[in-house]
Amino acid sequence: MRLSLGFIIRESVDGLRRGVFHSYITIAAMIIAVTMAGIFIYSIYNLHKAAEGLLSSLQVQAFISMSVPEQNHTKLAERVQQFDPRWTVEYITRDEAAAEFAQEFDPELFNILKVNPLPASLRINLPAEMMQPDSISKVIDRISAVSGIDDVIYDHELLVLLHAGMNKLTIWGGIIAAITIFIAIGITFNAIRLKIHAQQDAMNLMSLLGASPALLHALYLCQGAILGIAGGLISAGIIIAIAGAISLRLTSDIVIALPHIYLLAIIGGILGIIGSLLAVRRYLAV
Amino acid sequence: MIRFLNVSAEYAPGRGIQGVSFSIKRGEFVLLAGPTGAGKTTILKSIFFELLPASGQILIEGKFPRINKKRELSRLRNKMGIVFPEARLLPDRNIFDNVALPLRIAGEPRKRINLEVNRLLFRFGLKDQAQAFPLELSSGEQKKAAIVRALIARPFILIADEPLANVDSESSAEVLEHLAQINAEGMTILAATHVPEPYMGMANRILKVREGRLVE
């Protein structure tokens, strides 16, 4: 006797069709739960990306001692670069520093002072993974130890703030996503539980006609998967629409990324299967 | 073909069968007769293991079925034709789909299912009711459909519990005629009834059951 996939799919679809109102309600509830989970997951993802962008724009600035002759500045830059090839080290001359300062603050300041008090510096861009409050202090110590470097600065407060924000976001987003996933499983569990109660006589009859427990279980797992996939697909559509609507209101350089959005359908299917598996194990008596 | 060796089984405390032994040979029409509550249904349910024997052994086609192997039990049930006292047709599917159910469960190809179902429905005079739903049929027609469903997977035995229950006299004669016909074609039949008279002349043997024991 074969475990006929065609029979399982047909019976499952028929089973959902027989209780069509209940199936629609379940799919609607699944859509809400999976959409909520999707919104939180993609919000976390996009906010993380934005935070990483901010982190990568944070720079470490190492000021070169006035006592170091200008012809040695490049060598100093090369030495710092040798610490890690992933770093981007940019040498800023005293004149360039003054020009930047004048542009940002007061163009007349140096005319009044008659002298440029700004030192030459190295601007160092670190990869995002090194921009951690703990690991960056080691980087600062290494650069500070280089002879000819007077001082090393970076925006410590912003770095700490960004990391604290990202951590909170991950924890709360994770909790909310987990709750919505739990709700989605609960919804399928309840839907399949009701179906099992409604169809218990039919299942007993099928069992007496030769249906194996595995076959009967598969019918409900398939129903759970269908409900979950349908809910997940519609959720994916809703999230794409929401992201599109938000993008229209944002400036053109901000893009909302929805990588692997199709996974929502697969996630929906998996949640549906888990929910129905729990219901079948608990309530299906054959 | 089927052998009961000192089988005891209970469906409720103190209610069931005790030390029942009998055998059925291939092609026989055996009638289990006795009053309501005598243990006829318990015997039938023990054959397809809806009730598990508390003691004793049941041999089916010379083997002790490994009922703890669920797949083997399912395969065995699929090869037994069972007719329940109530027709037990699924009300939300038509007669064709009800009858086709054992074949679909067995994973038979659609072509064979269509062929077999149409052939048997025609033979039992239900061809025109193929698309009808059970509640649209008379009780006699429902019972015939239940018999067709029991026969569709070409079982080695037909187990019928009160096959004439809830059937009017005209339909009863028709059902009996069909049972006699399929028995004449070689089908082994074990039927249980509390009214044995209509089966006289058809059954090869009558096993009388009373208070959970075979008395004759």
Coordinates of C-alpha atoms in Angstrom, one line a residue:
Chain A
M1 CA 0.0 0.0 0.0
R2 CA 1.4 3.3 -1.1
L3 CA 1.2 6.6 0.8
S4 CA -0.4 8.4 -2.1
L5 CA 0.7 12.1 -2.3
G6 CA -2.1 12.8 -4.7
F7 CA -4.7 11.4 -2.3
I8 CA -3.2 13.4 0.6
I9 CA -3.2 16.7 -1.3
R10 CA -6.7 16.2 -2.7
E11 CA -8.2 15.1 0.6
S12 CA -6.5 18.0 2.4
V13 CA -7.8 20.6 -0.1
D14 CA -11.2 19.0 0.0
G15 CA -11.1 19.1 3.8
L16 CA -10.3 22.8 3.8
R17 CA -13.0 23.4 1.2
R18 CA -15.6 21.6 3.3
G19 CA -15.0 24.1 6.1
V20 CA -14.3 27.0 3.9
F21 CA -15.4 29.7 6.3
H22 CA -13.3 28.3 9.0
S23 CA -10.3 28.0 6.6
Y24 CA -10.7 31.6 5.5
I25 CA -10.7 32.7 9.2
T26 CA -7.6 30.7 9.9
I27 CA -5.8 32.1 6.8
A28 CA -6.7 35.6 7.8
A29 CA -5.4 35.0 11.3
M30 CA -2.2 33.5 9.9
I31 CA -1.8 36.5 7.6
I32 CA -2.0 38.9 10.6
A33 CA 0.5 36.8 12.6
V34 CA 3.0 36.2 9.8
T35 CA 2.7 39.8 8.5
M36 CA 3.4 41.1 12.1
A37 CA 6.4 38.7 12.3
G38 CA 7.6 39.7 8.9
I39 CA 7.3 43.4 9.6
F40 CA 9.3 43.0 12.8
I41 CA 11.9 40.8 11.2
Y42 CA 12.4 43.2 8.2
S43 CA 12.3 46.3 10.4
I44 CA 15.1 44.8 12.5
Y45 CA 17.0 43.9 9.4
N46 CA 16.7 47.4 7.8
L47 CA 17.4 49.2 11.1
H48 CA 20.4 47.1 11.6
K49 CA 21.6 47.9 8.0
A50 CA 21.0 51.6 8.7
A51 CA 23.0 51.4 12.0
E52 CA 25.8 49.5 10.2
G53 CA 25.9 52.3 7.7
L54 CA 26.2 54.9 10.5
L55 CA 28.9 52.8 12.2
S56 CA 30.9 52.5 9.0
S57 CA 30.8 56.3 8.6
L58 CA 32.2 56.7 12.1
Q59 CA 35.9 57.5 11.9
V60 CA 38.9 57.3 14.2
Q61 CA 41.1 60.3 13.8
A62 CA 44.8 60.1 14.9
F63 CA 46.6 63.5 15.2
I64 CA 50.2 63.6 14.2
S65 CA 52.6 65.3 16.5
M66 CA 53.8 68.8 15.3
S67 CA 57.3 67.6 16.0
V68 CA 57.2 64.9 13.3
P69 CA 58.6 66.3 10.0
E70 CA 56.1 66.5 7.2
Q71 CA 58.1 64.1 5.0
N72 CA 57.7 61.4 7.6
H73 CA 53.9 61.7 7.7
T74 CA 53.3 59.2 4.8
K75 CA 55.5 56.7 6.5
L76 CA 53.4 57.1 9.6
A77 CA 50.3 56.5 7.6
E78 CA 51.8 53.4 6.0
R79 CA 52.8 52.1 9.5
V80 CA 49.2 52.4 10.8
Q81 CA 47.9 50.8 7.6
Q82 CA 50.1 47.8 8.3
F83 CA 48.1 47.1 11.5
D84 CA 45.2 45.8 9.4
P85 CA 44.7 45.7 5.6
R86 CA 40.9 46.1 6.1
W87 CA 41.4 49.6 7.5
T88 CA 41.2 52.6 5.2
V89 CA 43.8 55.2 6.3
E90 CA 43.6 58.7 4.8
Y91 CA 46.3 61.2 5.4
I92 CA 45.0 64.8 5.9
T93 CA 47.7 67.5 5.7
R94 CA 47.6 70.6 7.9
D95 CA 46.5 72.7 5.0
E96 CA 43.6 70.3 4.1
A97 CA 42.6 70.3 7.8
A98 CA 42.6 74.1 7.8
A99 CA 40.6 74.3 4.6
E100 CA 38.0 71.9 6.0
F101 CA 37.8 73.8 9.3
A102 CA 37.4 77.1 7.4
Q103 CA 34.7 75.7 5.2
E104 CA 32.8 74.2 8.2
F105 CA 33.2 77.0 10.7
D106 CA 34.8 80.4 10.0
P107 CA 36.6 81.2 6.8
E108 CA 38.2 84.3 8.3
L109 CA 39.6 82.6 11.4
F110 CA 43.0 81.8 9.9
N111 CA 43.3 85.3 8.4
I112 CA 42.9 86.6 11.9
L113 CA 45.3 84.1 13.5
K114 CA 47.9 84.4 10.7
V115 CA 49.0 80.9 11.6
N116 CA 47.5 77.4 11.1
P117 CA 47.3 75.7 14.6
L118 CA 45.8 72.5 13.2
P119 CA 47.9 69.3 13.2
A120 CA 48.1 66.9 10.3
S121 CA 46.1 63.7 10.9
L122 CA 45.2 60.2 9.8
R123 CA 41.5 59.4 9.3
I124 CA 40.9 55.7 9.8
N125 CA 37.8 53.9 8.7
L126 CA 37.4 50.6 10.4
P127 CA 35.1 47.7 9.2
A128 CA 31.7 47.8 10.9
E129 CA 32.5 44.6 13.0
M130 CA 35.5 46.4 14.6
M131 CA 33.3 49.4 15.6
Q132 CA 32.3 47.7 18.8
P133 CA 32.6 49.6 22.1
D134 CA 34.9 46.9 23.5
S135 CA 37.2 46.2 20.6
I136 CA 37.7 49.8 19.5
S137 CA 39.5 50.7 22.7
K138 CA 42.2 48.1 21.7
V139 CA 42.5 49.7 18.3
I140 CA 42.8 53.1 19.9
D141 CA 45.6 51.8 22.2
R142 CA 47.5 50.3 19.3
I143 CA 47.4 53.6 17.3
S144 CA 48.2 55.7 20.3
A145 CA 51.3 53.6 21.0
V146 CA 52.7 54.6 17.6
S147 CA 55.5 57.2 18.1
G148 CA 54.6 60.4 16.4
I149 CA 50.9 60.1 17.2
D150 CA 49.7 62.7 19.7
D151 CA 46.1 61.9 20.2
V152 CA 43.4 59.5 18.9
I153 CA 39.8 60.5 19.0
Y154 CA 36.4 59.0 17.9
D155 CA 32.8 59.6 18.7
H156 CA 32.5 57.3 21.6
E157 CA 29.0 58.4 22.7
L158 CA 27.5 57.8 19.3
L159 CA 29.1 54.4 19.1
V160 CA 27.7 53.4 22.5
L161 CA 24.3 54.8 21.6
L162 CA 24.2 53.0 18.3
H163 CA 25.2 49.7 19.9
A164 CA 22.7 50.1 22.8
G165 CA 20.0 50.9 20.3
M166 CA 20.8 47.9 18.1
N167 CA 20.9 45.5 21.1
K168 CA 17.5 46.7 22.3
L169 CA 16.1 46.5 18.8
T170 CA 17.4 42.9 18.4
I171 CA 16.0 41.8 21.8
W172 CA 12.6 43.5 21.6
G173 CA 12.2 42.7 17.9
G174 CA 13.2 39.1 18.6
I175 CA 10.7 38.8 21.4
I176 CA 7.9 40.3 19.4
A177 CA 8.7 38.1 16.3
A178 CA 8.9 35.1 18.6
I179 CA 5.5 36.0 20.1
T180 CA 3.9 36.4 16.7
I181 CA 5.4 33.1 15.5
F182 CA 4.0 31.5 18.6
I183 CA 0.6 33.0 17.9
A184 CA 0.8 31.6 14.3
I185 CA 1.5 28.1 15.6
G186 CA -1.4 28.5 18.1
I187 CA -3.7 29.6 15.3
T188 CA -3.0 26.5 13.2
F189 CA -3.0 24.3 16.2
N190 CA -6.5 25.5 17.1
A191 CA -7.8 25.3 13.5
I192 CA -6.6 21.7 13.1
R193 CA -7.9 20.8 16.5
L194 CA -11.3 21.9 15.5
K195 CA -11.1 20.1 12.2
I196 CA -10.0 16.9 14.0
H197 CA -13.0 17.1 16.3
A198 CA -15.3 17.8 13.4
Q199 CA -13.9 14.9 11.4
Q200 CA -13.2 12.3 14.1
D201 CA -15.9 9.9 12.8
A202 CA -14.6 10.2 9.2
M203 CA -11.1 9.6 10.4
N204 CA -12.2 6.5 12.4
L205 CA -14.0 5.2 9.3
M206 CA -10.9 5.8 7.1
S207 CA -8.8 4.0 9.7
L208 CA -11.2 1.0 9.5
L209 CA -11.1 1.1 5.7
G210 CA -7.3 0.8 5.8
A211 CA -5.9 4.3 6.2
S212 CA -2.7 4.1 8.3
P213 CA -2.2 6.6 11.1
A214 CA 0.7 8.1 9.1
L215 CA -1.7 8.8 6.2
L216 CA -4.3 10.4 8.5
H217 CA -1.6 12.5 10.2
A218 CA -0.3 13.5 6.8
L219 CA -3.8 14.8 5.8
Y220 CA -3.8 17.3 8.7
L221 CA -0.1 18.2 8.3
C222 CA -0.8 19.0 4.7
Q223 CA -3.8 21.1 5.7
G224 CA -1.7 23.0 8.1
A225 CA 1.0 23.5 5.5
I226 CA -1.5 24.8 2.9
L227 CA -3.0 27.2 5.5
G228 CA 0.5 28.4 6.5
I229 CA 1.8 28.8 2.9
A230 CA -1.3 30.7 1.8
G231 CA -1.0 33.0 4.9
G232 CA 2.7 33.4 4.3
L233 CA 2.3 34.3 0.6
I234 CA -0.4 36.9 1.2
S235 CA 1.8 38.3 4.1
A236 CA 4.7 38.6 1.7
G237 CA 2.5 40.6 -0.7
I238 CA 1.3 42.8 2.1
I239 CA 4.8 43.5 3.3
I240 CA 6.0 44.3 -0.2
A241 CA 3.1 46.7 -0.5
I242 CA 3.8 48.4 2.9
A243 CA 7.6 48.7 2.0
G244 CA 6.6 50.2 -1.4
A245 CA 4.3 52.7 0.3
I246 CA 6.9 53.7 2.9
S247 CA 9.7 54.0 0.2
L248 CA 7.5 56.5 -1.7
R249 CA 7.5 58.8 1.3
L250 CA 11.2 58.4 2.0
T251 CA 14.1 60.2 0.3
S252 CA 15.5 58.4 -2.7
D253 CA 18.7 57.3 -1.1
I254 CA 17.0 55.2 1.5
V255 CA 16.0 51.8 0.2
I256 CA 13.9 49.3 2.2
A257 CA 15.5 45.9 1.6
L258 CA 13.3 42.8 1.8
P259 CA 15.8 40.0 1.1
H260 CA 14.3 36.5 0.5
I261 CA 10.7 37.7 1.1
Y262 CA 9.5 34.4 -0.4
L263 CA 10.8 32.7 2.7
L264 CA 7.7 34.1 4.5
A265 CA 5.6 31.5 2.6
I266 CA 8.0 28.8 3.6
I267 CA 8.0 30.0 7.2
G268 CA 4.2 30.1 7.1
G269 CA 4.2 26.5 5.8
I270 CA 6.6 25.4 8.5
L271 CA 4.6 27.1 11.3
G272 CA 1.4 25.5 9.8
I273 CA 3.0 22.1 9.9
I274 CA 4.3 22.6 13.5
G275 CA 0.8 23.8 14.7
S276 CA -1.0 20.9 13.0
L277 CA 1.7 18.4 14.2
L278 CA 1.0 19.5 17.8
A279 CA -2.7 19.2 17.3
V280 CA -2.6 15.9 15.6
R281 CA -0.3 14.4 18.3
R282 CA -2.6 15.6 21.0
Y283 CA -6.1 15.1 19.5
L284 CA -6.1 12.7 16.6
A285 CA -7.1 9.3 18.0
V286 CA -6.9 6.6 15.4
Chain B
M1 CA -9.2 -18.5 6.6
I2 CA -10.2 -17.0 10.0
R3 CA -9.7 -18.9 13.2
F4 CA -10.6 -17.8 16.7
L5 CA -8.7 -19.6 19.4
N6 CA -10.2 -19.2 22.8
V7 CA -10.6 -15.4 22.3
S8 CA -11.8 -13.1 25.0
A9 CA -12.4 -9.4 24.5
E10 CA -14.2 -6.7 26.3
Y11 CA -15.7 -3.5 25.0
A12 CA -16.8 -2.4 28.5
P13 CA -16.0 -3.9 32.0
G14 CA -17.7 -7.3 32.1
R15 CA -19.2 -7.0 28.6
G16 CA -17.8 -8.8 25.6
I17 CA -16.9 -12.3 24.7
Q18 CA -15.2 -15.1 26.6
G19 CA -13.3 -18.0 25.3
V20 CA -14.7 -17.9 21.8
S21 CA -13.3 -20.4 19.3
F22 CA -14.5 -21.0 15.7
S23 CA -13.1 -21.0 12.2
I24 CA -14.3 -19.9 8.8
K25 CA -13.2 -21.5 5.6
R26 CA -12.7 -19.8 2.3
G27 CA -16.0 -19.2 0.4
E28 CA -18.2 -19.9 3.4
F29 CA -21.2 -17.8 4.4
V30 CA -21.3 -17.8 8.1
L31 CA -24.0 -16.2 10.2
L32 CA -23.4 -15.0 13.7
A33 CA -26.8 -15.0 15.3
G34 CA -27.9 -13.9 18.8
P35 CA -29.8 -11.2 20.7
T36 CA -28.6 -7.7 21.0
G37 CA -25.6 -7.4 23.4
A38 CA -24.7 -11.1 23.0
G39 CA -21.2 -10.3 21.6
K40 CA -21.7 -10.6 17.8
T41 CA -20.3 -7.1 17.1
T42 CA -17.4 -7.8 19.6
I43 CA -16.4 -10.8 17.5
L44 CA -16.6 -8.9 14.3
K45 CA -14.6 -5.9 15.8
S46 CA -12.0 -8.4 17.0
I47 CA -11.5 -9.7 13.5
F48 CA -10.5 -6.2 12.1
F49 CA -8.9 -5.4 15.4
E50 CA -11.0 -2.4 16.3
L51 CA -11.2 -4.3 19.6
L52 CA -8.0 -6.0 20.7
P53 CA -8.4 -9.5 22.3
A54 CA -7.6 -9.6 26.0
S55 CA -6.6 -13.2 25.6
G56 CA -6.6 -16.0 23.0
Q57 CA -5.4 -15.7 19.4
I58 CA -6.9 -14.8 16.1
L59 CA -5.4 -16.4 12.9
I60 CA -6.1 -14.6 9.7
E61 CA -5.2 -16.4 6.5
G62 CA -3.0 -18.7 8.5
K63 CA -1.0 -15.9 10.2
F64 CA -1.1 -14.1 13.5
P65 CA -1.3 -10.5 12.3
R66 CA 1.3 -8.2 13.9
I67 CA -1.3 -5.7 15.1
N68 CA 1.4 -3.6 16.8
K69 CA 2.7 -2.8 13.3
K70 CA 0.3 -0.1 12.3
R71 CA 1.0 -0.3 8.6
E72 CA 0.4 -4.0 8.6
L73 CA -2.9 -3.6 10.4
S74 CA -3.9 -0.9 7.9
R75 CA -3.0 -3.2 5.0
L76 CA -5.1 -6.0 6.6
R77 CA -8.1 -3.8 7.1
N78 CA -7.9 -2.5 3.5
K79 CA -8.2 -6.2 2.4
M80 CA -11.3 -6.8 4.6
G81 CA -14.6 -5.5 3.4
I82 CA -16.6 -4.1 6.4
V83 CA -20.3 -3.3 6.4
F84 CA -21.4 -1.4 9.5
P85 CA -25.0 -1.6 11.0
E86 CA -25.4 2.1 9.9
A87 CA -24.2 2.6 6.4
R88 CA -21.5 5.0 7.7
L89 CA -21.2 6.8 4.4
L90 CA -19.4 10.2 4.6
P91 CA -22.3 12.7 4.2
D92 CA -20.1 15.4 2.6
R93 CA -19.1 13.4 -0.4
N94 CA -21.0 11.7 -3.1
I95 CA -21.6 8.0 -3.6
F96 CA -18.8 7.7 -6.1
D97 CA -16.3 9.2 -3.7
N98 CA -17.6 7.2 -0.8
V99 CA -17.2 4.0 -2.7
A100 CA -13.8 5.0 -4.1
L101 CA -12.4 5.8 -0.6
P102 CA -10.7 2.4 0.1
L103 CA -9.0 2.4 -3.3
R104 CA -7.8 6.0 -2.9
I105 CA -6.5 5.1 0.6
A106 CA -4.6 2.2 -1.0
G107 CA -3.1 4.6 -3.5
E108 CA -4.6 3.0 -6.6
P109 CA -4.4 4.9 -9.9
R110 CA -7.3 7.0 -10.9
K111 CA -8.1 5.0 -14.0
R112 CA -8.5 1.8 -12.1
I113 CA -10.6 3.5 -9.5
N114 CA -13.0 4.9 -12.1
L115 CA -13.2 1.6 -13.8
E116 CA -13.8 -0.5 -10.6
V117 CA -16.2 2.0 -8.9
N118 CA -18.4 2.4 -12.1
R119 CA -18.4 -1.4 -12.6
L120 CA -19.6 -2.2 -9.1
L121 CA -22.1 0.7 -8.9
F122 CA -23.6 -0.5 -12.1
R123 CA -23.8 -4.1 -10.8
F124 CA -25.6 -3.0 -7.6
G125 CA -27.9 -0.7 -9.5
L126 CA -26.4 2.5 -8.2
K127 CA -24.9 3.9 -11.4
D128 CA -27.5 6.7 -11.6
Q129 CA -26.8 7.7 -7.9
A130 CA -23.1 8.0 -8.3
Q131 CA -23.1 11.8 -8.0
A132 CA -25.8 11.8 -5.3
F133 CA -25.0 12.5 -1.7
P134 CA -25.8 9.8 0.9
L135 CA -28.7 11.7 2.4
E136 CA -30.4 11.9 -1.0
L137 CA -30.6 8.1 -1.1
S138 CA -33.0 5.7 0.6
S139 CA -31.7 3.6 3.5
G140 CA -31.7 0.5 1.2
E141 CA -29.6 2.3 -1.4
Q142 CA -27.2 3.6 1.3
K143 CA -26.8 0.1 2.6
K144 CA -26.0 -1.1 -1.0
A145 CA -23.5 1.7 -1.4
A146 CA -21.9 0.6 1.9
I147 CA -21.6 -3.0 0.6
V148 CA -20.1 -1.7 -2.7
R149 CA -17.6 0.3 -0.7
A150 CA -16.7 -2.9 1.3
L151 CA -16.2 -4.9 -1.9
I152 CA -14.4 -2.3 -3.9
A153 CA -10.8 -3.2 -2.8
R154 CA -11.5 -6.9 -3.6
P155 CA -11.4 -8.1 0.0
F156 CA -10.7 -11.7 1.0
I157 CA -13.7 -11.5 3.4
L158 CA -16.9 -9.5 3.7
I159 CA -17.7 -8.7 7.3
A160 CA -21.2 -7.4 7.6
D161 CA -22.7 -6.3 10.9
E162 CA -26.5 -6.3 10.7
P163 CA -26.6 -5.8 7.0
L164 CA -30.3 -5.5 7.0
A165 CA -30.5 -3.0 9.8
N166 CA -32.6 0.1 8.9
V167 CA -33.5 -1.4 5.6
D168 CA -37.1 -1.8 4.4
S169 CA -38.3 -5.3 3.4
E170 CA -38.0 -4.7 -0.4
S171 CA -34.5 -3.4 -0.1
S172 CA -33.7 -6.2 2.3
A173 CA -34.5 -8.8 -0.3
E174 CA -32.3 -7.0 -2.8
V175 CA -29.4 -6.8 -0.3
L176 CA -29.7 -10.5 0.5
E177 CA -29.8 -11.3 -3.2
H178 CA -26.5 -9.4 -3.7
L179 CA -24.9 -11.1 -0.7
A180 CA -25.9 -14.5 -2.0
Q181 CA -24.6 -13.6 -5.4
I182 CA -21.2 -12.5 -4.3
N183 CA -20.9 -15.5 -2.0
A184 CA -21.7 -17.7 -5.0
E185 CA -18.8 -16.1 -6.8
G186 CA -16.5 -17.2 -4.0
M187 CA -16.5 -14.3 -1.5
T188 CA -16.3 -15.4 2.1
I189 CA -19.0 -13.7 4.2
L190 CA -19.3 -13.4 7.9
A191 CA -22.6 -11.6 8.8
A192 CA -24.0 -10.8 12.3
T193 CA -27.7 -10.5 12.9
H194 CA -30.2 -10.7 15.7
V195 CA -32.8 -11.8 13.2
P196 CA -31.5 -14.9 11.4
E197 CA -34.6 -15.9 9.5
P198 CA -34.0 -14.0 6.3
Y199 CA -30.7 -15.7 5.9
M200 CA -32.0 -19.2 6.1
G201 CA -31.0 -21.2 3.1
M202 CA -28.2 -18.8 2.3
A203 CA -25.8 -19.3 5.2
N204 CA -23.6 -22.4 5.3
R205 CA -23.4 -22.3 9.0
I206 CA -25.0 -20.4 11.9
L207 CA -23.0 -19.7 15.0
K208 CA -25.2 -18.8 17.9
V209 CA -23.9 -16.3 20.4
R210 CA -25.3 -15.7 23.8
E211 CA -23.9 -13.8 26.7
G212 CA -20.5 -13.5 25.1
R213 CA -20.1 -17.2 24.3
L214 CA -20.7 -19.4 21.3
V215 CA -23.6 -21.7 22.3
E216 CA -24.1 -23.7 19.1

